[in-house]
PDB file of C-alpha atoms in Angstrom:
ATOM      1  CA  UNK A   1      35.112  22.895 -85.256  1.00  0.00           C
ATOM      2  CA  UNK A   2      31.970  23.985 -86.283  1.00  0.00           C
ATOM      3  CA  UNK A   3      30.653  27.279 -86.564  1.00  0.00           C
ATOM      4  CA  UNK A   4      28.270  27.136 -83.470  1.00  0.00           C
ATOM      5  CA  UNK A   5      30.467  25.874 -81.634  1.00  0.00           C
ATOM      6  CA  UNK A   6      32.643  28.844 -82.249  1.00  0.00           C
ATOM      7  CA  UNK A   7      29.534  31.380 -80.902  1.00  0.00           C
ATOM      8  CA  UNK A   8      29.214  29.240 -78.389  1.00  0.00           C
ATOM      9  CA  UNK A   9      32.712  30.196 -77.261  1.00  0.00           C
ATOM     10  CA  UNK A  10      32.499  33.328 -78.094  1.00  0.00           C
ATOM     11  CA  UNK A  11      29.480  34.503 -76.178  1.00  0.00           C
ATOM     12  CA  UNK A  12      30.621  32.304 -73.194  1.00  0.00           C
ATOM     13  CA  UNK A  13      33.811  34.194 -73.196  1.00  0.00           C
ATOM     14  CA  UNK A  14      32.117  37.449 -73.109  1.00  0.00           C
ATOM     15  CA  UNK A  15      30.021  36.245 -69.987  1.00  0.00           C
ATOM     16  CA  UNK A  16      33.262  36.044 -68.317  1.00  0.00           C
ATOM     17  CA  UNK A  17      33.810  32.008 -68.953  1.00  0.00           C
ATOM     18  CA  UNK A  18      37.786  32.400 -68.698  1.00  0.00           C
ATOM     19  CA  UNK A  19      38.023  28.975 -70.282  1.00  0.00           C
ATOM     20  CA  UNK A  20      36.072  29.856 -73.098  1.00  0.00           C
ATOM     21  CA  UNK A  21      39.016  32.664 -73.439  1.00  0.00           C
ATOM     22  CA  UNK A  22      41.683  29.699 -73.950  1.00  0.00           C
ATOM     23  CA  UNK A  23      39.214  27.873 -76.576  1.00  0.00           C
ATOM     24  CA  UNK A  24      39.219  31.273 -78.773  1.00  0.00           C
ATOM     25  CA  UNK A  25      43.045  31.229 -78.572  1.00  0.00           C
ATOM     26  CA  UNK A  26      44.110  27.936 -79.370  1.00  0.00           C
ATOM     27  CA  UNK A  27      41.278  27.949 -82.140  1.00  0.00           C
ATOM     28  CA  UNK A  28      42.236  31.107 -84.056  1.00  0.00           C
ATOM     29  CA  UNK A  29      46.021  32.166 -82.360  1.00  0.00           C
ATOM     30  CA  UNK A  30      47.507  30.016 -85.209  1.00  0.00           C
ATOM     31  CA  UNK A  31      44.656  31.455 -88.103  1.00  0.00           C
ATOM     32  CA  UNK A  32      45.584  35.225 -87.146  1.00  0.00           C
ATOM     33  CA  UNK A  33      49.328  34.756 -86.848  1.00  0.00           C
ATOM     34  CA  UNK A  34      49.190  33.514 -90.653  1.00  0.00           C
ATOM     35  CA  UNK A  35      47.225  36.145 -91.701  1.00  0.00           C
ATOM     36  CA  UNK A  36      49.242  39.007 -90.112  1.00  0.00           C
ATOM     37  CA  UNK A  37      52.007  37.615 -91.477  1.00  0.00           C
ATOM     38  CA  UNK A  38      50.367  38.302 -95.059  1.00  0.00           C
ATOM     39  CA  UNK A  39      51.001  42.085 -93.528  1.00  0.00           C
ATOM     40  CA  UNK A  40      54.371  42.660 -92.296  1.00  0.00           C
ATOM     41  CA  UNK A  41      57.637  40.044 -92.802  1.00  0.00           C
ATOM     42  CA  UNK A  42      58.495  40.228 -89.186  1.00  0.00           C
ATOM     43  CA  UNK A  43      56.939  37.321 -87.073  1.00  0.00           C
ATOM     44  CA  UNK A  44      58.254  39.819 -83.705  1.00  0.00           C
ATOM     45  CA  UNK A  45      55.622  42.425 -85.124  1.00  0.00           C
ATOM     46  CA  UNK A  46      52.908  40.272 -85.995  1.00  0.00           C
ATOM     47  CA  UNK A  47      53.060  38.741 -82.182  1.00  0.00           C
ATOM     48  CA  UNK A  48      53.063  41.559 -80.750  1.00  0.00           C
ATOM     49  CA  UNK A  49      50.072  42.712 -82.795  1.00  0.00           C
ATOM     50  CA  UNK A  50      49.066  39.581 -81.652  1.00  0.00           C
ATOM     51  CA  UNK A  51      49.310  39.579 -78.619  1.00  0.00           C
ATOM     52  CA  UNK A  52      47.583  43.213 -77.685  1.00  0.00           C
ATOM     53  CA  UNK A  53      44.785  41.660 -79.708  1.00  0.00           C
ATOM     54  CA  UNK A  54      44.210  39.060 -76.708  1.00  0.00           C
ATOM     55  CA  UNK A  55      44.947  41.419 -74.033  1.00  0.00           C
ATOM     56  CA  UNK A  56      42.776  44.169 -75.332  1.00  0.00           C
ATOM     57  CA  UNK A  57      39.930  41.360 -76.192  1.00  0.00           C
ATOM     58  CA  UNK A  58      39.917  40.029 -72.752  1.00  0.00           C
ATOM     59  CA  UNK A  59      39.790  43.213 -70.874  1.00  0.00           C
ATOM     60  CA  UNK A  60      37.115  44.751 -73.439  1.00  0.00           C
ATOM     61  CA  UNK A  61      34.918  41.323 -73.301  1.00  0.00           C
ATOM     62  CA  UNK A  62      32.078  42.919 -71.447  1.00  0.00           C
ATOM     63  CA  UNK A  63      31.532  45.297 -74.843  1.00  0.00           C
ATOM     64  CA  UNK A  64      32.086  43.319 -77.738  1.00  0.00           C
ATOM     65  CA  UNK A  65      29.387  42.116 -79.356  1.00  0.00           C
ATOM     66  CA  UNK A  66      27.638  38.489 -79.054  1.00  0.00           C
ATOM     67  CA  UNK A  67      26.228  37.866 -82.480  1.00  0.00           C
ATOM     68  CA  UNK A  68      29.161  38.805 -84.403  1.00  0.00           C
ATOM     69  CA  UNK A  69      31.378  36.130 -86.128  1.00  0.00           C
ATOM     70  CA  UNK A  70      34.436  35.980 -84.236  1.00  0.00           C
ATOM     71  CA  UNK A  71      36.830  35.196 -86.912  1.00  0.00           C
ATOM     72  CA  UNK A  72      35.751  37.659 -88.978  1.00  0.00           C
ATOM     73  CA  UNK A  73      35.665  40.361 -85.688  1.00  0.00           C
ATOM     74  CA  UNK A  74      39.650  39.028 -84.710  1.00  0.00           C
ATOM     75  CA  UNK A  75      40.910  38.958 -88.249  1.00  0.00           C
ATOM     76  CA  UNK A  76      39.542  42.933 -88.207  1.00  0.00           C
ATOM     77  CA  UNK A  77      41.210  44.035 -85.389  1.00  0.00           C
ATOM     78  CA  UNK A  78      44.150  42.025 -85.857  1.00  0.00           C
ATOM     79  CA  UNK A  79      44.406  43.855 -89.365  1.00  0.00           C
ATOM     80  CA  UNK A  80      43.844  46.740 -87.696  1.00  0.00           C
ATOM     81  CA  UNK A  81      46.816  46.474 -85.255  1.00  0.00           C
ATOM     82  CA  UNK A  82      49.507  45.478 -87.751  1.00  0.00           C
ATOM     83  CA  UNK A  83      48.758  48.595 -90.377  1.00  0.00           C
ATOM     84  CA  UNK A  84      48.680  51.132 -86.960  1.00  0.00           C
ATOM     85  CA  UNK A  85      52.227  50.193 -86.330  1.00  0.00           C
ATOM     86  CA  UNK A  86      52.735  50.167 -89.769  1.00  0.00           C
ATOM     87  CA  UNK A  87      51.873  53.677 -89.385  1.00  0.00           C
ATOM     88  CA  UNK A  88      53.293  54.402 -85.621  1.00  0.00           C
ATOM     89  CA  UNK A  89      56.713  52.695 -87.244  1.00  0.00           C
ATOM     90  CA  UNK A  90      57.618  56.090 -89.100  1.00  0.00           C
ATOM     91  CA  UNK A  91      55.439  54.794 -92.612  1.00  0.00           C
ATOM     92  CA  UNK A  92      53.629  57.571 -94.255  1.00  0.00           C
ATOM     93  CA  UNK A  93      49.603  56.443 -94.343  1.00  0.00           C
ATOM     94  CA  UNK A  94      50.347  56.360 -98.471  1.00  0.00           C
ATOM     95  CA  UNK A  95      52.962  54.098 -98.075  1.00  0.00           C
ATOM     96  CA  UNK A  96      50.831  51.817 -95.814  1.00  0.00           C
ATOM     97  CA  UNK A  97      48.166  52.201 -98.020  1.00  0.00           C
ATOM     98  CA  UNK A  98      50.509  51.390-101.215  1.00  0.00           C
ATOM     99  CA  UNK A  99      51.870  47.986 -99.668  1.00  0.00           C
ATOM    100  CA  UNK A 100      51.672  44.659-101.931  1.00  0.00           C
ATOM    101  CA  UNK A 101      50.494  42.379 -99.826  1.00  0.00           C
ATOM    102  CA  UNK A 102      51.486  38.867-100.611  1.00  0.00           C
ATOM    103  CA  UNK A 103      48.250  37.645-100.126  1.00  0.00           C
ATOM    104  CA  UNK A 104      48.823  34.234-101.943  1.00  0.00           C
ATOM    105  CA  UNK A 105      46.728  31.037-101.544  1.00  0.00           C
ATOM    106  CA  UNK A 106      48.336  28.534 -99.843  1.00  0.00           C
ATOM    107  CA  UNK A 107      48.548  24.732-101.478  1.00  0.00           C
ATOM    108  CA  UNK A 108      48.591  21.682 -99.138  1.00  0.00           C
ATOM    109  CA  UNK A 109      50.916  19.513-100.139  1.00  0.00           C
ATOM    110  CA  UNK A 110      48.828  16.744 -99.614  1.00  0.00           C
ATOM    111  CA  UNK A 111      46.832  17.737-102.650  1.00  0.00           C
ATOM    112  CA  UNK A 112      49.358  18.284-105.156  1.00  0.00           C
ATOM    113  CA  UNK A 113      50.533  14.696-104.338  1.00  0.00           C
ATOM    114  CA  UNK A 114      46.780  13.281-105.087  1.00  0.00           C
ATOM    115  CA  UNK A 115      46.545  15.609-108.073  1.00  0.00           C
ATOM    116  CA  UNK A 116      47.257  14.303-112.214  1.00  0.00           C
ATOM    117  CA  UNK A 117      50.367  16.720-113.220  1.00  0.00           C
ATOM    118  CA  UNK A 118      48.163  18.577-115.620  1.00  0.00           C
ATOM    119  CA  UNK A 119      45.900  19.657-112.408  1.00  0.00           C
ATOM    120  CA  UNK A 120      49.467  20.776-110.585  1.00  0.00           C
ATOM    121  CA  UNK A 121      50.949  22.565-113.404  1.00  0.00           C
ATOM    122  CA  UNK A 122      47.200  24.633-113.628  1.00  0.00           C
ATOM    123  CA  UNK A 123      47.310  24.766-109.414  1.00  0.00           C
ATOM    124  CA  UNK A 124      50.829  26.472-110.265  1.00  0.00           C
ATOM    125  CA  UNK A 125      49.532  28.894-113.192  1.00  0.00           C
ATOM    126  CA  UNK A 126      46.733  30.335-111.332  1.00  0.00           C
ATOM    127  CA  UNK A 127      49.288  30.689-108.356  1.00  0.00           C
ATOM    128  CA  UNK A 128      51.232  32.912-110.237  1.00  0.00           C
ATOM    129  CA  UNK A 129      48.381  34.464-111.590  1.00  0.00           C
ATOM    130  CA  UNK A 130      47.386  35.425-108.225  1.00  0.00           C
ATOM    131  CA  UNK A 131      50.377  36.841-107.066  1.00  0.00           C
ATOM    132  CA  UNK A 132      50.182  40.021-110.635  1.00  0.00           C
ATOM    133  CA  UNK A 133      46.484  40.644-109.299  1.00  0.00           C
ATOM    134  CA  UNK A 134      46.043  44.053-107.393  1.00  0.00           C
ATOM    135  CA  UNK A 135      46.588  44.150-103.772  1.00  0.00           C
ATOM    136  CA  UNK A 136      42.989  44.562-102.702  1.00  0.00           C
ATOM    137  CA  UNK A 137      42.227  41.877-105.116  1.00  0.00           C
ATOM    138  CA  UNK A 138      44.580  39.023-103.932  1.00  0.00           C
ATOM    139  CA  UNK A 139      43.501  40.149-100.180  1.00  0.00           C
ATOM    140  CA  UNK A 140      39.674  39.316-101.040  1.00  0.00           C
ATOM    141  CA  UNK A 141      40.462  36.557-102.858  1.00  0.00           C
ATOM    142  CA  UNK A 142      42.455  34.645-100.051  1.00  0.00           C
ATOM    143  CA  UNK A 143      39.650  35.815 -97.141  1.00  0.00           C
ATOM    144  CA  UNK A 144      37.095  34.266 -99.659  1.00  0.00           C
ATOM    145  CA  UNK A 145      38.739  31.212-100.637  1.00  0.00           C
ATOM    146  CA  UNK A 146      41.304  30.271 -98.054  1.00  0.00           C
ATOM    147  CA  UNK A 147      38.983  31.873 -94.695  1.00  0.00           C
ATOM    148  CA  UNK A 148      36.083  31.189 -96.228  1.00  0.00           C
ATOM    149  CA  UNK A 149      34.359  34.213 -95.100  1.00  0.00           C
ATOM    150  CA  UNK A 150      31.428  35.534 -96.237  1.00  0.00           C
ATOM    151  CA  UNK A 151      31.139  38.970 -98.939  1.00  0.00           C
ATOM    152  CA  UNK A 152      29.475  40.613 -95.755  1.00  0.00           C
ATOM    153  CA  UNK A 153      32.242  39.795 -93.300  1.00  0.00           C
ATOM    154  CA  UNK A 154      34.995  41.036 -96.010  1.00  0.00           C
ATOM    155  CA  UNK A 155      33.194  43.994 -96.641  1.00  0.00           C
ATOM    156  CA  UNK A 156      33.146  44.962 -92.924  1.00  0.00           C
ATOM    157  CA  UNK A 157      36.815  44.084 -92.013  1.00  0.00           C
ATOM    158  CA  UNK A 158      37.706  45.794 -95.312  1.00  0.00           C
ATOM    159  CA  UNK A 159      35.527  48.561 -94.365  1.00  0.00           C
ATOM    160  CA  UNK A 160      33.643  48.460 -98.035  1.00  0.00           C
ATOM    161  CA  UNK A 161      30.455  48.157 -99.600  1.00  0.00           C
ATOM    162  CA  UNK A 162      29.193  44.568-100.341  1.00  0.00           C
ATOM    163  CA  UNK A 163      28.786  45.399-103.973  1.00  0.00           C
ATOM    164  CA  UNK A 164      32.787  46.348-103.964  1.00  0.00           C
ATOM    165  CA  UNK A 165      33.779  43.353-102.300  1.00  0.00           C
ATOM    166  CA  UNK A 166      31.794  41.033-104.589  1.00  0.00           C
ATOM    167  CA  UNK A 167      33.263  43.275-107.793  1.00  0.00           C
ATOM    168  CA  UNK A 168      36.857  43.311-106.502  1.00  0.00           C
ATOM    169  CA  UNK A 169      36.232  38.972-106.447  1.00  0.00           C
ATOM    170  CA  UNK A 170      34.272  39.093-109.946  1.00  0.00           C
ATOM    171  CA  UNK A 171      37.113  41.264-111.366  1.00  0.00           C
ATOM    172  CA  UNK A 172      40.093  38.864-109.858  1.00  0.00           C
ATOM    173  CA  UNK A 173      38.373  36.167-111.071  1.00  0.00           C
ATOM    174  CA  UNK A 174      37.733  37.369-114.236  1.00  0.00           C
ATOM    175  CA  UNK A 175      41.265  38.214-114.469  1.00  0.00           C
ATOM    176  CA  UNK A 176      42.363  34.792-114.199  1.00  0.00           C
ATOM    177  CA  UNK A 177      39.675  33.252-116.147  1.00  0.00           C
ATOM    178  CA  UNK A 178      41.347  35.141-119.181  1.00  0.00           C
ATOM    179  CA  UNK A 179      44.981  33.409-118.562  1.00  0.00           C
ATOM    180  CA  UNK A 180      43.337  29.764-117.949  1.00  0.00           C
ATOM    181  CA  UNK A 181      40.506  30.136-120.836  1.00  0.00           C
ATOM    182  CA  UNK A 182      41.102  26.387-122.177  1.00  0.00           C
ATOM    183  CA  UNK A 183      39.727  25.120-119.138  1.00  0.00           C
ATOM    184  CA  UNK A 184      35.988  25.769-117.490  1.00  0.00           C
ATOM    185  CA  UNK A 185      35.149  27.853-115.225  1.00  0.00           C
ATOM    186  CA  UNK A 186      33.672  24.658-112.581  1.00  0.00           C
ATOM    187  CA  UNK A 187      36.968  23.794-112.820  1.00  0.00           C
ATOM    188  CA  UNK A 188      39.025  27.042-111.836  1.00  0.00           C
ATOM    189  CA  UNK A 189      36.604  28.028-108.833  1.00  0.00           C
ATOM    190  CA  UNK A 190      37.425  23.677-107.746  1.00  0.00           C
ATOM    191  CA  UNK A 191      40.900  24.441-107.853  1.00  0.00           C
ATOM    192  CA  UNK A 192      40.729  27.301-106.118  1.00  0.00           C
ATOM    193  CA  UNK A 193      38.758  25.419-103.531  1.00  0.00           C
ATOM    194  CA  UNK A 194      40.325  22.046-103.138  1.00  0.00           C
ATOM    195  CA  UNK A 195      43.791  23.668-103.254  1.00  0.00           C
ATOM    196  CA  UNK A 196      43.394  26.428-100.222  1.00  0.00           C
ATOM    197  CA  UNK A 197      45.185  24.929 -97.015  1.00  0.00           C
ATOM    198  CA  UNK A 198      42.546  25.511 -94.058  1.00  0.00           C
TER     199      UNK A 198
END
């Protein structure tokens, strides 16, 4: 689904289109539920998280905001849900703060079928690669690459500055440019690309 069409349900929902509501959820229930899981091993948690999201959304609709992009708005607040019951479940805010996230890219199968083996045994490299980057690296990296969301949108649900989102990407990058120097650059940012289940 396209990206207007997404507004379109959006600002319908907050109009009071109950219908609209059901689009949102079966379009992004599945998305979020992924991504909280990146948070906190317990799939009870995460819909639970989950669901308050929906609840509070719906009976909040008549103040969110029209013009803001909704996946980047529900991936926010479902973020923010999971790491306050991090924090209501007894975890010190260093702790929460401290957590490694396994915020790994995801390979479709499909695509390491189609690919030569010297294309999976690089998909493989830079997987592992990803997973001994910092935290807060490995985070942007998957909203950039596997969300697709903008350095503006990651630097508002990360509550940063753009400039520190788009260094924290140039650094992970970087970083993994310097263990796959043999092959091109084109050809890293491709993988990381083509690889990333949507």
């Amino acid at each position: 689904m396209d990206n207007l069409n997404e507004r379109a349900f959006w600002k319908a929902f907050i109009k009071g289109n109950d219908r609209a509501f059901e689009n949102i959820y079966k379009l992004y229930a599945d998305r979020l539920f992924a991504f909280g899981m990146k948070y906190h091993a317990d799939r009870d948690v995460i819909k639970d998280c989950l669901h308050d999201l929906f609840v509070n959304l719906f009976h909040y609709r008549s103040k969110l905001n029209p013009d803001v992009n909704p996946l980047s708005y529900l991936f926010t607040s479902l973020r923010n849900n999971v790491l306050a019951r991090l924090r209501k479940d007894n975890r010190s805010q260093a702790l929460v703060e401290r957590i490694d996230y396994p915020f790994d890219l995801e390979w479709s199968p499909e695509t390491v079928w189609i690919k030569k083996e010297e294309d999976r045994q690089l998909v493989v490299k830079l997987q592992q690669l990803i997973k001994r980057l910092p935290a807060r690296q490995r985070e942007v990296i998957y909203l950039k690459f596997n969300e697709e969301l903008s350095y503006e949108e990651i630097a508002s649900m990360l509550d940063i500055s753009i400039a520190s989102c788009r260094t924290l990407i140039y650094r992970a990058i970087k970083q993994l440019r310097e263990h796959v120097e043999d092959i091109p650059l084109v050809q890293v940012f491709c993988l990381l690309l083509s690889n990333v289940r949507y």
